[in-house]
Amino acid sequence: MPQETIKDRPITASGVRRAAKRIAEHVIRTPLVENDFLNVAAGGRVLVKAEVLQHCGSFKARGAYNLISQLDSDETKRGVLAWSSGNHAQGVARAARHFGAPATIIMPTDTPKLKIEKVRAMGAEIIFYDRYTEDREEIAKPIQRERAMVLAPSYDHPDIIEGQGTLALETIDEAHARGLTLDAFIACCGGGGLTSGCATLLEEASPETAVWIAEPEGFDETWASIQTGERQRADVTRRTICDAIATPTPGRLTLPIMQRLVRGGVSLTEDEVGQAMVFAYKYLKLVVEPGGAVALAAVLTGKFNGAGKTTAITLSGGNVDPSLFAAILQRHGG
Amino acid sequence: MPQETIKDRPITASGVRRAAKRIAEHVIRTPLVENDFLNVAAGGRVLVKAEVLQHCGSFKARGAYNLISQLDSDETKRGVLAWSSGNHAQGVARAARHFGAPATIIMPTDTPKLKIEKVRAMGAEIIFYDRYTEDREEIAKPIQRERAMVLAPSYDHPDIIEGQGTLALETIDEAHARGLTLDAFIACCGGGGLTSGCATLLEEASPETAVWIAEPEGFDETWASIQTGERQRADVTRRTICDAIATPTPGRLTLPIMQRLVRGGVSLTEDEVGQAMVFAYKYLKLVVEPGGAVALAAVLTGKFNGAGKTTAITLSGGNVDPSLFAAILQRHGG
């Protein structure tokens, strides 16, 4: 993204709390689900933040509303431009429609059909690009210049990061209301917007909670970046079912936050992700997309050891094409 | 069911309220979900009581906890006997385990595997019967006599009916909290336990709400019974994907209540049910079994006209085998 468009300002827990007030009437306070079978499998207590029940089926509405609700009337008139593998696109499209702003979204040609269909249904213009050969930022630049649109980055922006952090605020408020202390919080991690916003909030609101990230094998460059202290890049020509979190590299704003606050990371294979999706299907009755199931897979595989702990996990998105879901049910449904 | 075991007493809204207090700590207050795409499809507002998120994946835990929590210590020691197509079985098994009562469940041999697996996991004994050739009540009698077990009928018992009615209490409380009046409430209807409990509560708490039932084609004997004033019987040798509500005939206790309070009924084909399941998958991110999707299908098909109305519907259960769900996604997933 063009560097000059990023508003550099501190990302704070109080910023997350302000975001929560700003978006309260626009987003769903999603349930924190607990399940017998999951607790037994983990050997502890697992609280599932069921963000698949959010508007548009993922947490992305949080950041999008937080950013777009703050545009002035001129900016709103010119509209917003975003690139997205499909979930951020829906969040932006819905928020833009709500505030009367035109929205243009740059999406990969191999985006799941369901995501394309839902973005279209909310009235956004879609420009497709080939994510294996083209650079979405190069496609965005002339459009942004000509139309003077506001960029709505999918993660590397303070308003987006603080918006996504509201997920952790709801989670910790609900856990405390049930008399629970969270030993750990596991985020499904792509560019790090969700993780860094949630970690920022938890540092203040629940310092005893260890923040972990779950990534797909081959796209685990965030944990590698945290460990090495240098921004690593994933091989984005690699195919993955976890399209939602197949980001090339962690964000310029998100990585330093994650380096400071993330305590551990695990990588999940596609089979482990598929098994977690089937578990969610059978026992939680929730439809989860591959990229939204990695944190659940971290607990179910034991790669994150939840024994004796109280752990919150994000089920961060549920937009998966029926044909892929059917294939995963047939492969792992038993 | 042996007639002498039914406690005949009035079924009342205050009984539902007492049941709600009794079971509050044991059941999940499931979310009332609203969705852009569903509202557009209905041309009105649709509130979805997502009971697939209840313990064991259906509303049946409500009645089971209400009945079993009231057993005295002798009864608890002797245990409970139930017959069930699989959802009531899970509710009874979980409640029995919680109160330390043995549970024996009589289930059809063609029960979905997922339901059998979950009943077993909760420690209940299962006795299988062939529902096309055998009579479950005849199988139950000697067992009940020998072990002096308490019968936990799947619908025709005041404690069960009032327990299921708590679903409507939560629905109307939540609707009122949002400033909404319910024009209609549509229940997925098998033996009528859920419908009659909810209708009883709504008569007192929301008399302006018209109660409707949705049934599968071929098992729409309840609406036929209400219309004719005589208990009709379905042809139970007919195969159906809606196993949860493929009951032979409405209950002795439930039918009079429904005759007095139910305003309309619709029948859904298996294709319409499959399409509703795919809609719930795509837009609500909820896994719904065929028998739990008939009320949603009633709205989506327009067989119930929700235009300009605020309508609550029950998504009453979500226990469906992966192979059937995969087949339905492939057939109707588009």
Short mmCIF file of N, CA, C and O in Angstrom, two decimals, chain B residues 13-128:
data_model
loop_
_atom_site.label_atom_id
_atom_site.label_comp_id
_atom_site.label_asym_id
_atom_site.label_seq_id
_atom_site.Cartn_x
_atom_site.Cartn_y
_atom_site.Cartn_z
N ALA B 13 -48.48 -20.80 30.82
CA ALA B 13 -47.36 -19.87 30.62
C ALA B 13 -46.54 -19.73 31.90
O ALA B 13 -45.31 -19.64 31.85
N SER B 14 -47.22 -19.75 33.05
CA SER B 14 -46.43 -19.62 34.29
C SER B 14 -45.62 -20.89 34.52
O SER B 14 -44.53 -20.84 35.09
N GLY B 15 -46.13 -22.02 34.05
CA GLY B 15 -45.33 -23.25 34.10
C GLY B 15 -44.07 -23.12 33.24
O GLY B 15 -43.00 -23.60 33.62
N VAL B 16 -44.21 -22.47 32.08
CA VAL B 16 -43.04 -22.24 31.21
C VAL B 16 -42.05 -21.33 31.93
O VAL B 16 -40.83 -21.56 31.91
N ARG B 17 -42.57 -20.31 32.60
CA ARG B 17 -41.67 -19.38 33.32
C ARG B 17 -40.96 -20.09 34.47
O ARG B 17 -39.78 -19.84 34.72
N ARG B 18 -41.66 -20.97 35.15
CA ARG B 18 -40.99 -21.73 36.22
C ARG B 18 -39.92 -22.65 35.63
O ARG B 18 -38.83 -22.80 36.18
N ALA B 19 -40.27 -23.26 34.50
CA ALA B 19 -39.28 -24.14 33.83
C ALA B 19 -38.03 -23.35 33.47
O ALA B 19 -36.90 -23.83 33.64
N ALA B 20 -38.23 -22.12 32.98
CA ALA B 20 -37.09 -21.30 32.58
C ALA B 20 -36.14 -21.05 33.75
O ALA B 20 -34.92 -21.12 33.61
N LYS B 21 -36.72 -20.79 34.93
CA LYS B 21 -35.87 -20.58 36.11
C LYS B 21 -35.14 -21.87 36.48
O LYS B 21 -33.97 -21.87 36.84
N ARG B 22 -35.89 -22.99 36.37
CA ARG B 22 -35.33 -24.29 36.77
C ARG B 22 -34.13 -24.68 35.91
O ARG B 22 -33.17 -25.26 36.39
N ILE B 23 -34.23 -24.39 34.61
CA ILE B 23 -33.19 -24.89 33.69
C ILE B 23 -32.14 -23.83 33.34
O ILE B 23 -31.19 -24.13 32.62
N ALA B 24 -32.32 -22.61 33.88
CA ALA B 24 -31.46 -21.49 33.44
C ALA B 24 -29.98 -21.82 33.48
O ALA B 24 -29.24 -21.51 32.55
N GLU B 25 -29.54 -22.47 34.54
CA GLU B 25 -28.09 -22.70 34.64
C GLU B 25 -27.65 -23.90 33.81
O GLU B 25 -26.45 -24.16 33.69
N HIS B 26 -28.58 -24.64 33.25
CA HIS B 26 -28.22 -25.86 32.52
C HIS B 26 -28.28 -25.71 31.01
O HIS B 26 -27.74 -26.54 30.29
N VAL B 27 -29.01 -24.72 30.52
CA VAL B 27 -29.14 -24.59 29.06
C VAL B 27 -28.53 -23.28 28.59
O VAL B 27 -28.26 -22.37 29.39
N ILE B 28 -28.29 -23.21 27.31
CA ILE B 28 -27.70 -22.02 26.71
C ILE B 28 -28.82 -21.09 26.26
O ILE B 28 -29.80 -21.54 25.65
N ARG B 29 -28.69 -19.82 26.60
CA ARG B 29 -29.60 -18.82 26.06
C ARG B 29 -29.11 -18.54 24.65
O ARG B 29 -28.20 -17.73 24.44
N THR B 30 -29.69 -19.22 23.69
CA THR B 30 -29.16 -19.18 22.32
C THR B 30 -29.45 -17.83 21.66
O THR B 30 -30.45 -17.18 21.97
N PRO B 31 -28.58 -17.41 20.75
CA PRO B 31 -28.77 -16.09 20.13
C PRO B 31 -29.97 -16.05 19.18
O PRO B 31 -30.36 -17.05 18.59
N LEU B 32 -30.55 -14.86 19.07
CA LEU B 32 -31.61 -14.59 18.11
C LEU B 32 -30.95 -13.82 16.97
O LEU B 32 -30.58 -12.66 17.13
N VAL B 33 -30.78 -14.50 15.86
CA VAL B 33 -29.94 -14.01 14.78
C VAL B 33 -30.77 -13.30 13.72
O VAL B 33 -31.87 -13.76 13.37
N GLU B 34 -30.24 -12.19 13.21
CA GLU B 34 -30.90 -11.51 12.10
C GLU B 34 -29.87 -11.37 10.98
O GLU B 34 -28.69 -11.19 11.23
N ASN B 35 -30.32 -11.48 9.76
CA ASN B 35 -29.39 -11.53 8.63
C ASN B 35 -29.92 -10.73 7.44
O ASN B 35 -31.08 -10.87 7.05
N ASP B 36 -29.03 -9.92 6.86
CA ASP B 36 -29.38 -9.09 5.70
C ASP B 36 -30.07 -9.89 4.60
O ASP B 36 -31.12 -9.49 4.08
N PHE B 37 -29.43 -10.98 4.21
CA PHE B 37 -29.90 -11.73 3.05
C PHE B 37 -31.26 -12.38 3.32
O PHE B 37 -32.10 -12.45 2.44
N LEU B 38 -31.45 -12.82 4.55
CA LEU B 38 -32.72 -13.44 4.90
C LEU B 38 -33.84 -12.40 4.92
O LEU B 38 -34.95 -12.66 4.42
N ASN B 39 -33.56 -11.23 5.48
CA ASN B 39 -34.58 -10.18 5.48
C ASN B 39 -34.98 -9.80 4.06
O ASN B 39 -36.17 -9.60 3.77
N VAL B 40 -33.99 -9.69 3.18
CA VAL B 40 -34.29 -9.36 1.78
C VAL B 40 -35.15 -10.47 1.15
O VAL B 40 -36.16 -10.21 0.49
N ALA B 41 -34.75 -11.71 1.40
CA ALA B 41 -35.50 -12.84 0.82
C ALA B 41 -36.95 -12.86 1.30
O ALA B 41 -37.86 -13.19 0.54
N ALA B 42 -37.14 -12.51 2.58
CA ALA B 42 -38.50 -12.57 3.15
C ALA B 42 -39.30 -11.30 2.86
O ALA B 42 -40.52 -11.32 2.94
N GLY B 43 -38.60 -10.22 2.57
CA GLY B 43 -39.30 -8.95 2.41
C GLY B 43 -39.81 -8.40 3.73
O GLY B 43 -40.72 -7.57 3.76
N GLY B 44 -39.22 -8.86 4.82
CA GLY B 44 -39.61 -8.40 6.15
C GLY B 44 -38.46 -8.64 7.09
O GLY B 44 -37.33 -8.79 6.66
N ARG B 45 -38.74 -8.63 8.38
CA ARG B 45 -37.67 -8.94 9.34
C ARG B 45 -37.87 -10.35 9.86
O ARG B 45 -38.97 -10.75 10.25
N VAL B 46 -36.80 -11.11 9.83
CA VAL B 46 -36.86 -12.49 10.31
C VAL B 46 -35.85 -12.65 11.44
O VAL B 46 -34.68 -12.31 11.29
N LEU B 47 -36.33 -13.13 12.57
CA LEU B 47 -35.46 -13.38 13.73
C LEU B 47 -35.32 -14.89 13.88
O LEU B 47 -36.32 -15.60 14.01
N VAL B 48 -34.09 -15.34 13.84
CA VAL B 48 -33.83 -16.78 13.81
C VAL B 48 -33.36 -17.24 15.19
O VAL B 48 -32.29 -16.84 15.66
N LYS B 49 -34.15 -18.05 15.85
CA LYS B 49 -33.74 -18.59 17.15
C LYS B 49 -32.81 -19.77 16.85
O LYS B 49 -33.24 -20.86 16.46
N ALA B 50 -31.50 -19.52 17.06
CA ALA B 50 -30.47 -20.46 16.60
C ALA B 50 -30.25 -21.57 17.62
O ALA B 50 -29.23 -21.66 18.28
N GLU B 51 -31.23 -22.44 17.69
CA GLU B 51 -31.20 -23.47 18.72
C GLU B 51 -30.24 -24.61 18.36
O GLU B 51 -29.97 -25.49 19.19
N VAL B 52 -29.69 -24.55 17.17
CA VAL B 52 -28.61 -25.50 16.83
C VAL B 52 -27.40 -25.25 17.74
O VAL B 52 -26.55 -26.13 17.87
N LEU B 53 -27.34 -24.06 18.36
CA LEU B 53 -26.22 -23.75 19.25
C LEU B 53 -26.50 -24.17 20.70
O LEU B 53 -25.69 -23.93 21.59
N GLN B 54 -27.65 -24.80 20.91
CA GLN B 54 -27.99 -25.33 22.24
C GLN B 54 -27.09 -26.53 22.55
O GLN B 54 -26.54 -27.14 21.63
N HIS B 55 -26.94 -26.88 23.83
CA HIS B 55 -26.25 -28.13 24.18
C HIS B 55 -26.83 -29.28 23.35
O HIS B 55 -28.06 -29.39 23.21
N CYS B 56 -25.98 -30.11 22.83
CA CYS B 56 -26.36 -31.27 22.02
C CYS B 56 -26.97 -30.88 20.68
O CYS B 56 -27.47 -31.74 19.96
N GLY B 57 -26.95 -29.62 20.33
CA GLY B 57 -27.34 -29.22 18.98
C GLY B 57 -28.82 -29.18 18.69
O GLY B 57 -29.21 -29.17 17.52
N SER B 58 -29.66 -29.15 19.71
CA SER B 58 -31.10 -28.96 19.47
C SER B 58 -31.77 -28.47 20.74
O SER B 58 -31.19 -28.52 21.82
N PHE B 59 -33.03 -28.02 20.59
CA PHE B 59 -33.78 -27.48 21.73
C PHE B 59 -34.12 -28.53 22.78
O PHE B 59 -34.62 -28.20 23.86
N LYS B 60 -33.88 -29.80 22.48
CA LYS B 60 -34.39 -30.87 23.33
C LYS B 60 -33.82 -30.88 24.75
O LYS B 60 -34.43 -31.46 25.66
N ALA B 61 -32.65 -30.24 24.94
CA ALA B 61 -32.10 -30.17 26.29
C ALA B 61 -33.05 -29.45 27.24
O ALA B 61 -33.08 -29.73 28.45
N ARG B 62 -33.85 -28.53 26.70
CA ARG B 62 -34.75 -27.73 27.55
C ARG B 62 -35.75 -28.61 28.30
O ARG B 62 -35.84 -28.58 29.53
N GLY B 63 -36.51 -29.38 27.56
CA GLY B 63 -37.51 -30.25 28.19
C GLY B 63 -36.87 -31.32 29.05
O GLY B 63 -37.37 -31.64 30.14
N ALA B 64 -35.77 -31.88 28.58
CA ALA B 64 -35.12 -32.97 29.32
C ALA B 64 -34.64 -32.49 30.69
O ALA B 64 -34.87 -33.15 31.71
N TYR B 65 -33.99 -31.32 30.73
CA TYR B 65 -33.55 -30.80 32.02
C TYR B 65 -34.73 -30.45 32.92
O TYR B 65 -34.69 -30.65 34.13
N ASN B 66 -35.80 -29.94 32.31
CA ASN B 66 -36.96 -29.57 33.12
C ASN B 66 -37.57 -30.79 33.78
O ASN B 66 -37.96 -30.75 34.94
N LEU B 67 -37.63 -31.90 33.05
CA LEU B 67 -38.22 -33.11 33.62
C LEU B 67 -37.26 -33.77 34.62
O LEU B 67 -37.63 -34.06 35.76
N ILE B 68 -36.04 -33.99 34.20
CA ILE B 68 -35.13 -34.80 35.01
C ILE B 68 -34.69 -34.08 36.28
O ILE B 68 -34.47 -34.70 37.32
N SER B 69 -34.63 -32.75 36.22
CA SER B 69 -34.23 -32.00 37.42
C SER B 69 -35.27 -32.10 38.52
O SER B 69 -34.99 -31.80 39.68
N GLN B 70 -36.49 -32.52 38.18
CA GLN B 70 -37.56 -32.60 39.18
C GLN B 70 -37.74 -34.01 39.75
O GLN B 70 -38.61 -34.22 40.59
N LEU B 71 -36.93 -34.96 39.30
CA LEU B 71 -37.05 -36.32 39.84
C LEU B 71 -36.54 -36.36 41.28
O LEU B 71 -35.61 -35.63 41.64
N ASP B 72 -37.17 -37.21 42.11
CA ASP B 72 -36.64 -37.37 43.47
C ASP B 72 -35.46 -38.34 43.44
O ASP B 72 -35.14 -38.91 42.41
N SER B 73 -34.82 -38.53 44.57
CA SER B 73 -33.56 -39.27 44.57
C SER B 73 -33.77 -40.74 44.19
O SER B 73 -32.92 -41.35 43.54
N ASP B 74 -34.90 -41.32 44.57
CA ASP B 74 -35.19 -42.70 44.19
C ASP B 74 -35.35 -42.82 42.68
O ASP B 74 -34.80 -43.73 42.05
N GLU B 75 -36.14 -41.90 42.13
CA GLU B 75 -36.36 -41.93 40.67
C GLU B 75 -35.03 -41.74 39.94
O GLU B 75 -34.75 -42.41 38.95
N THR B 76 -34.24 -40.80 40.43
CA THR B 76 -32.95 -40.54 39.79
C THR B 76 -32.09 -41.80 39.80
O THR B 76 -31.43 -42.13 38.81
N LYS B 77 -32.13 -42.52 40.90
CA LYS B 77 -31.32 -43.75 41.03
C LYS B 77 -31.80 -44.81 40.03
O LYS B 77 -30.99 -45.52 39.43
N ARG B 78 -33.13 -44.92 39.86
CA ARG B 78 -33.64 -45.94 38.93
C ARG B 78 -33.38 -45.54 37.49
O ARG B 78 -33.24 -46.38 36.62
N GLY B 79 -33.35 -44.25 37.23
CA GLY B 79 -32.99 -43.78 35.90
C GLY B 79 -34.16 -43.48 34.98
O GLY B 79 -35.32 -43.65 35.36
N VAL B 80 -33.84 -43.01 33.79
CA VAL B 80 -34.86 -42.59 32.84
C VAL B 80 -34.79 -43.41 31.55
O VAL B 80 -33.73 -43.83 31.11
N LEU B 81 -35.98 -43.63 31.00
CA LEU B 81 -36.13 -44.37 29.76
C LEU B 81 -36.80 -43.45 28.74
O LEU B 81 -37.77 -42.77 29.06
N ALA B 82 -36.25 -43.42 27.54
CA ALA B 82 -36.85 -42.57 26.51
C ALA B 82 -36.77 -43.26 25.16
O ALA B 82 -35.96 -44.17 24.96
N TRP B 83 -37.67 -42.88 24.25
CA TRP B 83 -37.44 -43.24 22.86
C TRP B 83 -37.34 -41.96 22.06
O TRP B 83 -37.96 -40.95 22.41
N SER B 84 -36.56 -42.03 21.03
CA SER B 84 -36.20 -40.80 20.35
C SER B 84 -35.54 -41.08 19.03
O SER B 84 -34.82 -42.06 18.87
N SER B 85 -35.78 -40.20 18.07
CA SER B 85 -35.08 -40.31 16.80
C SER B 85 -33.67 -39.73 16.91
O SER B 85 -32.93 -39.73 15.95
N GLY B 86 -33.29 -39.22 18.07
CA GLY B 86 -31.89 -38.85 18.23
C GLY B 86 -31.61 -37.54 18.92
O GLY B 86 -30.58 -37.40 19.59
N ASN B 87 -32.47 -36.54 18.78
CA ASN B 87 -32.19 -35.27 19.46
C ASN B 87 -32.67 -35.29 20.91
O ASN B 87 -31.94 -34.90 21.81
N HIS B 88 -33.90 -35.76 21.11
CA HIS B 88 -34.39 -35.91 22.48
C HIS B 88 -33.45 -36.85 23.26
O HIS B 88 -33.16 -36.62 24.44
N ALA B 89 -32.97 -37.87 22.57
CA ALA B 89 -32.05 -38.83 23.20
C ALA B 89 -30.84 -38.12 23.78
O ALA B 89 -30.40 -38.41 24.90
N GLN B 90 -30.29 -37.20 23.03
CA GLN B 90 -29.10 -36.49 23.50
C GLN B 90 -29.41 -35.57 24.67
O GLN B 90 -28.64 -35.48 25.63
N GLY B 91 -30.56 -34.90 24.59
CA GLY B 91 -30.96 -34.03 25.70
C GLY B 91 -31.15 -34.84 26.98
O GLY B 91 -30.66 -34.45 28.05
N VAL B 92 -31.83 -35.97 26.86
CA VAL B 92 -32.06 -36.84 28.02
C VAL B 92 -30.73 -37.39 28.55
O VAL B 92 -30.48 -37.39 29.76
N ALA B 93 -29.88 -37.83 27.64
CA ALA B 93 -28.60 -38.42 28.06
C ALA B 93 -27.76 -37.39 28.82
O ALA B 93 -27.16 -37.68 29.85
N ARG B 94 -27.74 -36.16 28.32
CA ARG B 94 -26.92 -35.13 28.96
C ARG B 94 -27.48 -34.74 30.33
O ARG B 94 -26.76 -34.64 31.32
N ALA B 95 -28.81 -34.56 30.36
CA ALA B 95 -29.44 -34.18 31.63
C ALA B 95 -29.31 -35.31 32.65
O ALA B 95 -29.02 -35.08 33.83
N ALA B 96 -29.50 -36.55 32.20
CA ALA B 96 -29.39 -37.70 33.11
C ALA B 96 -27.98 -37.79 33.68
O ALA B 96 -27.79 -37.97 34.89
N ARG B 97 -26.99 -37.63 32.82
CA ARG B 97 -25.61 -37.68 33.28
C ARG B 97 -25.34 -36.59 34.31
O ARG B 97 -24.72 -36.82 35.35
N HIS B 98 -25.90 -35.41 34.02
CA HIS B 98 -25.68 -34.29 34.94
C HIS B 98 -26.22 -34.59 36.34
O HIS B 98 -25.60 -34.25 37.34
N PHE B 99 -27.40 -35.22 36.40
CA PHE B 99 -28.02 -35.48 37.70
C PHE B 99 -27.69 -36.88 38.24
O PHE B 99 -28.25 -37.32 39.24
N GLY B 100 -26.80 -37.58 37.54
CA GLY B 100 -26.36 -38.89 38.02
C GLY B 100 -27.38 -40.00 37.85
O GLY B 100 -27.37 -40.99 38.60
N ALA B 101 -28.27 -39.86 36.88
CA ALA B 101 -29.28 -40.89 36.62
C ALA B 101 -28.85 -41.76 35.43
O ALA B 101 -28.37 -41.24 34.43
N PRO B 102 -29.03 -43.09 35.53
CA PRO B 102 -28.81 -43.92 34.34
C PRO B 102 -29.84 -43.56 33.27
O PRO B 102 -30.96 -43.15 33.60
N ALA B 103 -29.46 -43.69 32.00
CA ALA B 103 -30.40 -43.40 30.91
C ALA B 103 -30.37 -44.52 29.89
O ALA B 103 -29.30 -44.99 29.51
N THR B 104 -31.56 -44.96 29.50
CA THR B 104 -31.68 -45.95 28.43
C THR B 104 -32.54 -45.34 27.33
O THR B 104 -33.62 -44.80 27.61
N ILE B 105 -32.05 -45.41 26.09
CA ILE B 105 -32.77 -44.76 25.00
C ILE B 105 -33.07 -45.77 23.90
O ILE B 105 -32.18 -46.52 23.48
N ILE B 106 -34.30 -45.78 23.46
CA ILE B 106 -34.71 -46.65 22.36
C ILE B 106 -34.70 -45.81 21.08
O ILE B 106 -35.41 -44.81 20.98
N MET B 107 -33.84 -46.22 20.13
CA MET B 107 -33.64 -45.41 18.92
C MET B 107 -33.77 -46.26 17.67
O MET B 107 -33.41 -47.43 17.67
N PRO B 108 -34.25 -45.66 16.58
CA PRO B 108 -34.36 -46.41 15.32
C PRO B 108 -32.97 -46.82 14.80
O PRO B 108 -32.00 -46.09 14.98
N THR B 109 -32.92 -47.97 14.16
CA THR B 109 -31.64 -48.44 13.59
C THR B 109 -31.12 -47.46 12.53
O THR B 109 -29.92 -47.40 12.30
N ASP B 110 -32.03 -46.73 11.87
CA ASP B 110 -31.57 -45.80 10.83
C ASP B 110 -31.38 -44.37 11.35
O ASP B 110 -31.42 -43.41 10.59
N THR B 111 -31.16 -44.23 12.65
CA THR B 111 -30.82 -42.92 13.21
C THR B 111 -29.51 -42.43 12.60
O THR B 111 -28.58 -43.21 12.43
N PRO B 112 -29.42 -41.13 12.26
CA PRO B 112 -28.14 -40.60 11.78
C PRO B 112 -26.99 -40.96 12.74
O PRO B 112 -27.15 -40.87 13.95
N LYS B 113 -25.87 -41.38 12.15
CA LYS B 113 -24.73 -41.85 12.95
C LYS B 113 -24.26 -40.81 13.96
O LYS B 113 -23.85 -41.14 15.06
N LEU B 114 -24.29 -39.54 13.55
CA LEU B 114 -23.81 -38.48 14.44
C LEU B 114 -24.63 -38.44 15.73
O LEU B 114 -24.10 -38.22 16.82
N LYS B 115 -25.94 -38.69 15.61
CA LYS B 115 -26.79 -38.67 16.80
C LYS B 115 -26.46 -39.86 17.71
O LYS B 115 -26.40 -39.73 18.93
N ILE B 116 -26.25 -41.03 17.10
CA ILE B 116 -25.90 -42.22 17.89
C ILE B 116 -24.58 -41.99 18.63
O ILE B 116 -24.46 -42.23 19.84
N GLU B 117 -23.60 -41.49 17.89
CA GLU B 117 -22.27 -41.23 18.45
C GLU B 117 -22.34 -40.29 19.65
O GLU B 117 -21.70 -40.51 20.68
N LYS B 118 -23.16 -39.24 19.52
CA LYS B 118 -23.22 -38.25 20.59
C LYS B 118 -23.99 -38.78 21.82
O LYS B 118 -23.63 -38.46 22.95
N VAL B 119 -25.02 -39.59 21.60
CA VAL B 119 -25.74 -40.18 22.72
C VAL B 119 -24.81 -41.12 23.48
O VAL B 119 -24.74 -41.11 24.72
N ARG B 120 -24.06 -41.94 22.74
CA ARG B 120 -23.10 -42.87 23.36
C ARG B 120 -22.06 -42.10 24.16
O ARG B 120 -21.69 -42.49 25.26
N ALA B 121 -21.57 -41.00 23.58
CA ALA B 121 -20.50 -40.24 24.25
C ALA B 121 -20.99 -39.69 25.59
O ALA B 121 -20.18 -39.43 26.47
N MET B 122 -22.30 -39.53 25.72
CA MET B 122 -22.81 -39.02 27.00
C MET B 122 -23.23 -40.14 27.93
O MET B 122 -23.89 -39.90 28.95
N GLY B 123 -22.83 -41.37 27.60
CA GLY B 123 -22.93 -42.47 28.55
C GLY B 123 -24.28 -43.16 28.63
O GLY B 123 -24.51 -43.96 29.54
N ALA B 124 -25.19 -42.90 27.70
CA ALA B 124 -26.50 -43.56 27.75
C ALA B 124 -26.42 -44.94 27.09
O ALA B 124 -25.61 -45.17 26.20
N GLU B 125 -27.29 -45.84 27.57
CA GLU B 125 -27.44 -47.14 26.92
C GLU B 125 -28.42 -46.97 25.76
O GLU B 125 -29.45 -46.31 25.90
N ILE B 126 -28.10 -47.57 24.60
CA ILE B 126 -29.00 -47.45 23.45
C ILE B 126 -29.56 -48.82 23.10
O ILE B 126 -28.82 -49.80 23.03
N ILE B 127 -30.87 -48.89 22.90
CA ILE B 127 -31.51 -50.10 22.37
C ILE B 127 -32.10 -49.73 21.01
O ILE B 127 -32.87 -48.78 20.90
N PHE B 128 -31.68 -50.46 19.99
CA PHE B 128 -32.14 -50.13 18.64
C PHE B 128 -33.40 -50.91 18.27
O PHE B 128 -33.62 -52.02 18.72
#
